[in-house]
Coordinates of C-alpha atoms and ligand atoms in Angstrom, one line a residue:
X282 CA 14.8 4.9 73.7
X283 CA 13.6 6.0 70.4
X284 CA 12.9 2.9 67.8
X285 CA 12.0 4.0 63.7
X286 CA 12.2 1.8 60.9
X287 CA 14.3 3.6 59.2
X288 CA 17.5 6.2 60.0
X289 CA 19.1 8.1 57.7
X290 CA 22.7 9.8 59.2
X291 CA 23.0 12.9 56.6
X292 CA 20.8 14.5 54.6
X293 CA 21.9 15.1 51.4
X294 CA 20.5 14.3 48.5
X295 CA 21.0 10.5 49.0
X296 CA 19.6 10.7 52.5
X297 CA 16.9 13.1 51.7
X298 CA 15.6 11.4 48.8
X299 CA 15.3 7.7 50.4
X300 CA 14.0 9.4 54.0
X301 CA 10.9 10.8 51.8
X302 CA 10.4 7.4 49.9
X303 CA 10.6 5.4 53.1
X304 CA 7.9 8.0 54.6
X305 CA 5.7 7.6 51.1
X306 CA 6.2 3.8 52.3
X307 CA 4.4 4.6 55.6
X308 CA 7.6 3.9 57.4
X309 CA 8.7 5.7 60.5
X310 CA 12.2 8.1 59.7
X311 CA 14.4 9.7 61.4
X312 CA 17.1 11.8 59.2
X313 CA 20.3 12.4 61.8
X314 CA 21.9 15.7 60.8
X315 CA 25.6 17.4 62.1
X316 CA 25.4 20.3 60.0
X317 CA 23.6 23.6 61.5
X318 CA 21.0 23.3 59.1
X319 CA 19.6 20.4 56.6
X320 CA 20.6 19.9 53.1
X321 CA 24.2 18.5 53.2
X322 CA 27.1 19.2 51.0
X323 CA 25.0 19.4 48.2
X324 CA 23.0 22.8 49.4
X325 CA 25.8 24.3 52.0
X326 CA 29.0 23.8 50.4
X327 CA 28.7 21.7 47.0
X328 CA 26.5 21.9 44.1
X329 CA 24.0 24.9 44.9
X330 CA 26.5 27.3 45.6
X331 CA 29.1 26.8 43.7
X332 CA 26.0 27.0 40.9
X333 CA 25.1 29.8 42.6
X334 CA 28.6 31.9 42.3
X335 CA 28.6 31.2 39.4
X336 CA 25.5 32.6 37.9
X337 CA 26.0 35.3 40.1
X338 CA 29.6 35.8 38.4
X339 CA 27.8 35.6 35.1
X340 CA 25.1 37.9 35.8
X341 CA 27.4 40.8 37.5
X342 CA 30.4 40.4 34.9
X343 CA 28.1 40.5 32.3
X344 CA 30.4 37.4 31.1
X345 CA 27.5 36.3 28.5
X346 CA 26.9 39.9 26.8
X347 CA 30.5 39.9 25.5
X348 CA 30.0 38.3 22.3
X349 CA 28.2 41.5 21.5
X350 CA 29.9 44.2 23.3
X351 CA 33.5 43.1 23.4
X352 CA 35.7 41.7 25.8
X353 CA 35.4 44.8 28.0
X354 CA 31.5 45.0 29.0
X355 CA 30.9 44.8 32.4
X356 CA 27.8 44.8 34.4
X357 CA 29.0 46.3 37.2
X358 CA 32.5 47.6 37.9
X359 CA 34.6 46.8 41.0
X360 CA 32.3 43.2 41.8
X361 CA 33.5 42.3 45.2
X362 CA 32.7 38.8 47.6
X363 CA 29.9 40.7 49.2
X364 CA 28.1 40.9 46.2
X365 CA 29.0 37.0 45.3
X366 CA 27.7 36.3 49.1
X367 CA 24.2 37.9 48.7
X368 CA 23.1 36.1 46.3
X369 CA 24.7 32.7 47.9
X370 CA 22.3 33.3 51.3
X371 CA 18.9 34.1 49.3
X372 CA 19.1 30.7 47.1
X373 CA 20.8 28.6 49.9
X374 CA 18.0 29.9 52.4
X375 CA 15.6 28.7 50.1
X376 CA 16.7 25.7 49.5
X377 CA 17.1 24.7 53.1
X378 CA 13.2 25.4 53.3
X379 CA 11.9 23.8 50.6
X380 CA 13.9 20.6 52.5
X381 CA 12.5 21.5 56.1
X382 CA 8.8 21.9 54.4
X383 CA 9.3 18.4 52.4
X384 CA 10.3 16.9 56.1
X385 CA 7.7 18.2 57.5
X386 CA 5.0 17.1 55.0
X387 CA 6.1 13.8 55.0
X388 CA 6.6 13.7 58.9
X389 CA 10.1 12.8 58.8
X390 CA 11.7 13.4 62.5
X391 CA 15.1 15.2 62.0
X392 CA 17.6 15.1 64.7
X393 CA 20.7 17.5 65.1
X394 CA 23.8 16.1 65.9
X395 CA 26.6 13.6 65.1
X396 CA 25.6 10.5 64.4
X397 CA 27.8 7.3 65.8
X398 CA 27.4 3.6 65.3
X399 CA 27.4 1.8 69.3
X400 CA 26.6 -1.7 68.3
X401 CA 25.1 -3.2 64.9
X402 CA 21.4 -1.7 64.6
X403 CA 22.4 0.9 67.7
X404 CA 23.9 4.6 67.4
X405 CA 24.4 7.7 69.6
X406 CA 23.8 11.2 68.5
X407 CA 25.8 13.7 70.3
X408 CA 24.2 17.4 69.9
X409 CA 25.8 21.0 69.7
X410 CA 25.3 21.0 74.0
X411 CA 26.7 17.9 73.8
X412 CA 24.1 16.0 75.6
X413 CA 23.9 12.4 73.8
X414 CA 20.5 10.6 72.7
X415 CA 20.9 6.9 72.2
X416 CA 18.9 6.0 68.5
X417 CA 17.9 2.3 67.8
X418 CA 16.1 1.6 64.2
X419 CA 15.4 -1.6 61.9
X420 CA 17.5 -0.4 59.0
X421 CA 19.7 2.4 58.4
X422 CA 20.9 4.2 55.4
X423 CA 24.6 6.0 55.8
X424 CA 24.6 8.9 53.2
X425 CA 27.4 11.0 55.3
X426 CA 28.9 11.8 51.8
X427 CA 32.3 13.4 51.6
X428 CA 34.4 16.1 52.7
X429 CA 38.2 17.9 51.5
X430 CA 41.2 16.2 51.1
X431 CA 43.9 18.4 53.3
X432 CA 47.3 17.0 53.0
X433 CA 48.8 17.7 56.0
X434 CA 51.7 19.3 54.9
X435 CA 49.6 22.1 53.1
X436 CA 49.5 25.4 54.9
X437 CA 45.8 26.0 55.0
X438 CA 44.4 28.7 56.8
X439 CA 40.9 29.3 55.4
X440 CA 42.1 32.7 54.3
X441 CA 45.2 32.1 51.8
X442 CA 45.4 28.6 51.1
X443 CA 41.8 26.9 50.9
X444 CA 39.8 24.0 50.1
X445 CA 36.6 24.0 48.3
X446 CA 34.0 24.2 51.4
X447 CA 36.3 27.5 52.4
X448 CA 36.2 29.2 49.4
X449 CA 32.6 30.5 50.2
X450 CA 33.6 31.9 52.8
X451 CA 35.5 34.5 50.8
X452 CA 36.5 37.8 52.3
X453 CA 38.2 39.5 48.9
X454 CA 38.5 38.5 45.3
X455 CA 42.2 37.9 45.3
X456 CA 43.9 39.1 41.9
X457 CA 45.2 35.8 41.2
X458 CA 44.7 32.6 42.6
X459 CA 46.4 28.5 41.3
X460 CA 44.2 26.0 41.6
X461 CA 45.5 22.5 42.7
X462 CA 43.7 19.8 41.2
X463 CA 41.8 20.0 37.0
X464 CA 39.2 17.4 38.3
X465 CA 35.9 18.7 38.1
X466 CA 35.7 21.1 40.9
X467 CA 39.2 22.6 39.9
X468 CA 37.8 23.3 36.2
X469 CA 34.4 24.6 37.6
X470 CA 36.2 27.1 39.8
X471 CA 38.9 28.0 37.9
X472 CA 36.5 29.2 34.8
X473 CA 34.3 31.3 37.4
X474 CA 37.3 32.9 39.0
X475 CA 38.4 33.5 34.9
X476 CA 34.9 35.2 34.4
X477 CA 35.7 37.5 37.3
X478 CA 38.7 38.5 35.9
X479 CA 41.2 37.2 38.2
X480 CA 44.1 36.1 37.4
X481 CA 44.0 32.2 37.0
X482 CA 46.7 29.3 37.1
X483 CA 45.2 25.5 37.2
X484 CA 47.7 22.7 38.2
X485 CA 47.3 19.4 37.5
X486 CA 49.7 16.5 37.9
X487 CA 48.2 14.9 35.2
X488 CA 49.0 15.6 31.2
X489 CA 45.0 16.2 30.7
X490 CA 41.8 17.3 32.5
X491 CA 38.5 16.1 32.8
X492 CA 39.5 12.2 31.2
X493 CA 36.1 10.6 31.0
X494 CA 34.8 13.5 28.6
X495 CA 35.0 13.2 25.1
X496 CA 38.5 14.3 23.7
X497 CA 37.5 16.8 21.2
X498 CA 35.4 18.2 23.3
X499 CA 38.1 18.6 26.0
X500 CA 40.6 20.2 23.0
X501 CA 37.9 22.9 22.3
X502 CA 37.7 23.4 25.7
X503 CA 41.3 23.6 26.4
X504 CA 41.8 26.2 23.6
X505 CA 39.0 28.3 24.9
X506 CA 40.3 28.5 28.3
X507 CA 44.3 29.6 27.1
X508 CA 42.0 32.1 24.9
X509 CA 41.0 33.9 27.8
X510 CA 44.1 33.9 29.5
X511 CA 44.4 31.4 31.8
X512 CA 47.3 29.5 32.5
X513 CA 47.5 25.9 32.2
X514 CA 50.1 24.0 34.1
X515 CA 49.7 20.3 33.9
X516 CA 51.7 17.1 33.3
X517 CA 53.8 18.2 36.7
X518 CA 53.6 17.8 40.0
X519 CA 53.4 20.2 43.1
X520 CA 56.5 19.8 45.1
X521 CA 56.0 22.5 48.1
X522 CA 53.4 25.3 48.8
X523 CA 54.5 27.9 51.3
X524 CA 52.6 31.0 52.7
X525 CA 54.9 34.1 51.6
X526 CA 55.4 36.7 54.0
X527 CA 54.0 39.6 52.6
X528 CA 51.1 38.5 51.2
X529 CA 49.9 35.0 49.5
X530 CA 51.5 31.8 48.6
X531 CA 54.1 30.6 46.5
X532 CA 54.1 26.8 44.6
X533 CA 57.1 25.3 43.5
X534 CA 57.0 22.9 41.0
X535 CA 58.6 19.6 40.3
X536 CA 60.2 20.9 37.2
X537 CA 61.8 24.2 39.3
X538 CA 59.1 26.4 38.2
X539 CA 57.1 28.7 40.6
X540 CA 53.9 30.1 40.7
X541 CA 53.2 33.3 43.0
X542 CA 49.1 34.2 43.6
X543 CA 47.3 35.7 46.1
X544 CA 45.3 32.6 47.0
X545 CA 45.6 28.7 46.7
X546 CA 42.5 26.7 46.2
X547 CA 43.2 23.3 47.0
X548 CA 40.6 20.8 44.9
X549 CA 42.3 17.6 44.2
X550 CA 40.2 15.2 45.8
X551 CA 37.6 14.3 48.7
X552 CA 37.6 12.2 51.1
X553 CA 34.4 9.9 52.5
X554 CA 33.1 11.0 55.6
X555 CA 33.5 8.0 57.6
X556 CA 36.4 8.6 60.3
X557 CA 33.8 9.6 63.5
X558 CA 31.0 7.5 61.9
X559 CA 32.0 4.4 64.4
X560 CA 31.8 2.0 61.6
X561 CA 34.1 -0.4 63.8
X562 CA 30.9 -1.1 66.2
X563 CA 28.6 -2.4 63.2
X564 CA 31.1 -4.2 61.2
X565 CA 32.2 -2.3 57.9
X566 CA 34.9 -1.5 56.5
X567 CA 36.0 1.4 54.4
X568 CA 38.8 2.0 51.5
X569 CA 42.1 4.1 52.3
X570 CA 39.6 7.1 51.2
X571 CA 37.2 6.4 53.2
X572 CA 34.4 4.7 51.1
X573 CA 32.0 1.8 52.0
X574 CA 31.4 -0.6 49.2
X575 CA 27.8 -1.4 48.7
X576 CA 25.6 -4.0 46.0
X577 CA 25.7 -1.8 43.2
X578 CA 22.0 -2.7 42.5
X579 CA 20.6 -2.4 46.3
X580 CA 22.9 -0.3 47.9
X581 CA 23.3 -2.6 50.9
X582 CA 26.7 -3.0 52.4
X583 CA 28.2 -6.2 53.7
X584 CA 26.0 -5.7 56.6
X585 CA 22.1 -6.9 56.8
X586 CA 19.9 -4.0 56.5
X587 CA 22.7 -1.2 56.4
X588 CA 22.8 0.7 53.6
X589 CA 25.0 3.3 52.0
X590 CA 24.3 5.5 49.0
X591 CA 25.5 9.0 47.8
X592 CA 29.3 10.0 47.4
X593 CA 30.4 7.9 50.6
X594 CA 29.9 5.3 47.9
X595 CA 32.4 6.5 45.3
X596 CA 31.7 7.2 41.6
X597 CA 29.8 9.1 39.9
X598 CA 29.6 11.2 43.2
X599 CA 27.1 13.6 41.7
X600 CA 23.9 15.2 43.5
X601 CA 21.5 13.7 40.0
X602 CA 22.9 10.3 41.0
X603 CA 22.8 10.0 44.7
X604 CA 19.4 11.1 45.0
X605 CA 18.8 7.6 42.2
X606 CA 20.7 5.6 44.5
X607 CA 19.0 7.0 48.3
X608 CA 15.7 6.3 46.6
X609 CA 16.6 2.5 45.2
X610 CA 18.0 1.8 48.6
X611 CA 14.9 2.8 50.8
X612 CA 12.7 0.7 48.3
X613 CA 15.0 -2.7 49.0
X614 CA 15.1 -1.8 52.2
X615 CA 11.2 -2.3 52.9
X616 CA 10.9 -4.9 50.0
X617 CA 9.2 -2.3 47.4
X618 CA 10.3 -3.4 44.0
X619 CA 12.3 -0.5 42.4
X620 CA 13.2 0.3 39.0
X621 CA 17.1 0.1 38.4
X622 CA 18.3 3.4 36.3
X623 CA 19.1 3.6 32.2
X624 CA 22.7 2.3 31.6
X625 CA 23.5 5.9 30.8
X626 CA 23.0 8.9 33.0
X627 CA 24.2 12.6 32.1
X628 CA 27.1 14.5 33.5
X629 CA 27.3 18.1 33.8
X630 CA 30.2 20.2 34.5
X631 CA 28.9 23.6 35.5
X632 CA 31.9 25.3 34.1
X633 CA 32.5 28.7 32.2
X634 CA 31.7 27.4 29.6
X635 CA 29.2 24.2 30.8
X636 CA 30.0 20.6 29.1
X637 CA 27.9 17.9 29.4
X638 CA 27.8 14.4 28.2
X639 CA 26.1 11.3 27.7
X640 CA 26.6 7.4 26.1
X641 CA 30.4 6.6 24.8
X642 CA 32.9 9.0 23.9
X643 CA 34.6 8.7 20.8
X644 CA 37.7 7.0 22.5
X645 CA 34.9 4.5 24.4
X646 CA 33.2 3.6 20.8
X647 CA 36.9 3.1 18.9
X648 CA 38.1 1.0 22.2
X649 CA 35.3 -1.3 21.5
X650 CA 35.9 -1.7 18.0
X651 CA 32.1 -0.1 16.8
X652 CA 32.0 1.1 13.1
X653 CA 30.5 4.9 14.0
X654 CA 30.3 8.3 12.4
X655 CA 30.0 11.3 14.0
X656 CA 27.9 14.7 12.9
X657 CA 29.0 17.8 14.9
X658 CA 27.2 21.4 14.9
X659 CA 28.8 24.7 16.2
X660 CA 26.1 27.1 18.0
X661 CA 27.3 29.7 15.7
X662 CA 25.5 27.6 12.9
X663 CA 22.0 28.0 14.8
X664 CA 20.3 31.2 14.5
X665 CA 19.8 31.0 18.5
X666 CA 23.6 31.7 18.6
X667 CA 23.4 34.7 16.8
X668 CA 20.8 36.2 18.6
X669 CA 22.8 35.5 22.0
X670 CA 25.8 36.3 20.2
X671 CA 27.3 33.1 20.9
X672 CA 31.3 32.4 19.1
X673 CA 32.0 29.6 21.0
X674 CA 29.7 26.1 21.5
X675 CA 29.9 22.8 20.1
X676 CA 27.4 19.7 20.1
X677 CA 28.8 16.5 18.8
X678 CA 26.8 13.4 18.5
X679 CA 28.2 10.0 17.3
X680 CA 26.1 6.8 15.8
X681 CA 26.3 3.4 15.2
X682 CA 27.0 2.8 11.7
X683 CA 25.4 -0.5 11.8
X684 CA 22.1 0.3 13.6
X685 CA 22.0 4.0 13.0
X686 CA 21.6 4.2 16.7
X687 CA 22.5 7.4 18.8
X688 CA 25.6 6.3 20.8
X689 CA 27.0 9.0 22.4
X690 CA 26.1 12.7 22.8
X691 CA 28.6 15.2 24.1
X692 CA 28.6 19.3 24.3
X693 CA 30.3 22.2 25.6
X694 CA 28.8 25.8 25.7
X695 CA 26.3 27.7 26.7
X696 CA 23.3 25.6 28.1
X697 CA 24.9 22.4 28.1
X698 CA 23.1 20.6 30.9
X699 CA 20.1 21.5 29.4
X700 CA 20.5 21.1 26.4
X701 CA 22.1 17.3 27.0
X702 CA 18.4 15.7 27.7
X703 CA 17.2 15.4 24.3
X704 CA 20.4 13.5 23.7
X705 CA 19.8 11.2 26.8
X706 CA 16.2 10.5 26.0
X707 CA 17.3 9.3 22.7
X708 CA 19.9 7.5 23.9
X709 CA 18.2 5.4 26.8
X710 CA 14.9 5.1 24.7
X711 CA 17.2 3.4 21.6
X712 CA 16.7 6.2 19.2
X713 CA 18.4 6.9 16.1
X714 CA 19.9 9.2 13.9
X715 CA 16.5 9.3 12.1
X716 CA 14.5 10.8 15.0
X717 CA 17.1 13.9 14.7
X718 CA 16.3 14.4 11.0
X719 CA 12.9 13.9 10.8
X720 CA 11.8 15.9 13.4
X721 CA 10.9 19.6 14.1
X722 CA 12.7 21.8 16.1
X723 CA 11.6 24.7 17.3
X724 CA 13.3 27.7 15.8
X725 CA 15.1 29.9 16.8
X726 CA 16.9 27.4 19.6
X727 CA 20.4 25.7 20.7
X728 CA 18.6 22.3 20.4
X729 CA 18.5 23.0 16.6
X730 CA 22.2 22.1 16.9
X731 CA 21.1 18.7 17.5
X732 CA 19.3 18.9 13.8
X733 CA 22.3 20.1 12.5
X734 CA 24.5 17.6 14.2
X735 CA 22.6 14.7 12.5
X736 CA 22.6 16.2 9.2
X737 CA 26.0 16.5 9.4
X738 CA 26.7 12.6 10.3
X739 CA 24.0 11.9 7.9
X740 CA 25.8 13.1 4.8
X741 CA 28.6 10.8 5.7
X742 CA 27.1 8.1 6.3
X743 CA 25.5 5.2 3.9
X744 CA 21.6 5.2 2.8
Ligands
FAD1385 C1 32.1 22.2 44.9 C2 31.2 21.1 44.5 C3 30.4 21.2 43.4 C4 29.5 20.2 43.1 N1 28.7 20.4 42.0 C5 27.8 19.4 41.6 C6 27.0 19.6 40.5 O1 27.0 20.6 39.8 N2 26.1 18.6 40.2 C7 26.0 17.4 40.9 O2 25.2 16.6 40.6 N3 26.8 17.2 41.9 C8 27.7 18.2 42.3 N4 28.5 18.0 43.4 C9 28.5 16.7 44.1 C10 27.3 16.7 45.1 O3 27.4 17.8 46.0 C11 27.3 15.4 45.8 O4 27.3 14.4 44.9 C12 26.2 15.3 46.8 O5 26.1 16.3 47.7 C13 26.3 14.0 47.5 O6 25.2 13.8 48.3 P1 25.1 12.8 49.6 O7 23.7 12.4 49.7 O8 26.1 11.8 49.4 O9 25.5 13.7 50.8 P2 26.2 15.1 51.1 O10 25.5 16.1 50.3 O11 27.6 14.9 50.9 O12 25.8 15.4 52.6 C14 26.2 14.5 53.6 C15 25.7 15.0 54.9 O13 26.0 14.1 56.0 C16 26.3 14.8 57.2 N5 27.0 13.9 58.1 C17 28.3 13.4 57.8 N6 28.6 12.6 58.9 C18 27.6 12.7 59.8 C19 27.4 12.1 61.1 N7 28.3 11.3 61.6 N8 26.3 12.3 61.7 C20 25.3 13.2 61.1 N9 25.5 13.7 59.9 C21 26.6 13.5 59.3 C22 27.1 16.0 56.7 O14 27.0 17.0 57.6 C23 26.3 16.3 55.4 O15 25.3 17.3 55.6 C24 29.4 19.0 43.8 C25 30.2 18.8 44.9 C26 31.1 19.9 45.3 C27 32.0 19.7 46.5

């Protein structure tokens, strides 16, 4: 039977991440794959192409030329799925070998298969022919992230009424499609499909979207989207979805209103990957969604020298942060001292248009009672924006009153996730409202919104 130090069941960013660093450690890995290929949610159904679609729906649509031309400039007329595909395989392809080449480099053994736990440190891995190998290893590192909530009584069918993994599969651009569920992957989609010019309704039970971004950010947001014509329906839940005869779905809604579109894309919600994972035969236990709880500095879970990391863990659930955690986890796992990350870490929401955000929001700093001031800068102020023809895009940054220090930064518009690392370097090296002002920037840029952000809170606050 095969022995390694280390096994790693998915490989995603998490798993990928802390199979290279426990190679770098001159450690024998093994990374246990089900998927066809390697990568995870992150490259085949997640992060890359949803990116992906949507610079392709940029791109085509000609979406960031319209400041200039008008509201009618197109790219190319008539865009279809085939064109959103092409694009998709290239950059997914590519991805999937830069992983196999890293593997390889590093000689990390990957197996294909599901993985299952058989006793403590013991697990099968059943393969596509279904033959079953039988995997033993000192420590092992569960990074089986997530996959699509599907209540049951929801008609899915993977051609009407979707979840998020399906929707790449796309035959046709419907003409309309509601979106159940604001939460980040509802908003992200929901703005792409916009950009294509399909018709778009987003439902959310809840009276706002997107809570843990700053408010006025969300309010500038909010306006932009009903702007463009998209319909907002929140503060009400979905009672029943049902497939329509003809064609598409209908939604009726708690308060008797119905919504009629093409397509449904399902988005509230995903669920940890943990139901075939056999966690019974090595003794952990998950939450009702599916999570395992781990030390939130080591990543081990209740068991000795089992360790979880990624979105099987819960929050943030982001590709940036799993990666952190698969690499902090491999390090304690071989007693390699590793450093823990900043108290802040960025967020970016890939939407049409991007936010991103970093440190305390304005409702965070007021909760806890800090005396602050905030400077905002609209990219229509920096000559950058007028070059790109930018009307919309907002940076706001907010500082302690006291100690001048940069507290929170928060933007939406073009280049967001970008643009958010200047803000994050100042916060999590301490910086204040001075470096802002008393540096250059170059010229003509978005990041010269940052200079005019600070000038801005500067004038209102005390010399
Ligand atoms: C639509 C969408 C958009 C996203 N956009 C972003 C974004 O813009 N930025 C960002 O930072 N994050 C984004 N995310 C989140 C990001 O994809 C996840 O945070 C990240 O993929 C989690 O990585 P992970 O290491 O936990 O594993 P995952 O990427 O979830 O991969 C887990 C792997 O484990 C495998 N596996 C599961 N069970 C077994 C088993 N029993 N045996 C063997 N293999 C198994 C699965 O096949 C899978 O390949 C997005 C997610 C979605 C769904």
């Amino acid at each position: 039977m095969d022995h390694h130090d280390l096994i790693v069941i998915g490989s995603g960013p998490a798993g990928r991440r802390a199979a290279i660093q426990a190679a770098k450690l001159g450690k024998s890995v093994c990374v246990v794959e089900k998927g066809r290929r390697v990568g995870g949610v992150s490259v085949h159904t997640g992060t890359i192409p949803s990116k992906t679609l949507r610079e392709t729906a940029l791109n085509l649509s000609g979406w960031r030329e319209r400041g200039f031309y008008g509201r009618a400039y197109r790219v190319k007329e008539n865009l279809s799925a085939d064109d959103l595909r092409e694009r998709l395989h290239i950059t997914l392809n590519h991805e999937v070998e830069v992983l196999e080449h890293q593997f390889a480099r590093n000689r990390v053994d990957t197996i294909k298969g599901e993985a299952k736990f058989i006793a403590e440190k013991k697990i099968s891995v059943q393969g596509e022919d279904g033959e079953i190998i039988e995997l033993t290893a000192d420590k092992f590192l569960l990074t089986v992230g997530t996959k699509p909530f599907r209540p049951k009584d929801y008609p899915f069918d993977g051609k009407t009424f979707l979840d998020s993994d399906e929707i790449l599969d796309l035959v046709n651009l419907p003409r309309s499609i509601a979106i159940i569920g604001a939460g980040v992957i509802g908003v992200e989609y929901a703005t792409i499909f916009n950009a294509l010019d399909v018709h778009v309704t987003l439902i959310e039970p809840r009276d706002s979207m997107l809570d843990f971004v700053d408010k006025e950010l969300i309010s500038d947001f909010t306006y932009q989207l009903r702007d463009r014509g998209m319909i907002l329906r929140f503060g009400k839940k979905v009672e029943k979805v049902k497939k329509l005869d003809g064609a598409g779905c209908q939604i009726d809604m708690e308060d008797g209103r119905s919504i009629k579109s093409d397509m449904v894309l399902f988005a509230a919600g995903r669920m940890g990957a943990t139901d075939s994972l056999g966690l019974e035969n090595c003794g952990i236990e998950c939450d009702h969604r599916g999570r395992i709880s781990v030390n939130a500095n080591t990543f081990e879970t209740s068991v000795n020298g089992i360790y979880a990391a990624g979105d099987v863990i819960g929050f943030p659930s982001l590709a940036s942060t799993s990666m952190e955690q698969g690499r902090i986890a491999a390090c304690h796992a071989f007693g390699e001292k590793a450093h823990e990350p900043p108290e802040y870490f960025p967020y970016g929401i890939y939407a049409v248009p991007e936010i991103s955000t970093i440190g305390m929001t304005e409702e965070e700093v007021n909760e806890r009672n800090i005396p602050y001031e905030c400077g905002i800068a609209r990219f229509r102020e920096t000559s950058r924006g007028h070059i790109m023809g930018l009307e919309t895009g907002m940076l706001k940054m907010i500082f302690s009153l006291k100690t001048r220090r940069l507290l929170g930064c928060h933007i939406v518009g073009e280049g967001a996730t970008e643009l958010i690392h200047v803000g994050q370097a100042v916060i999590n090296l301490g910086g204040t409202l001075e470096y802002f002002v008393e540096n250059t920037f170059n010229y003509p840029t978005l990041a010269e919104a940052y200079k005019i952000a600070a000038l801005d809170a500067w004038n209102k606050m005390p010399h």
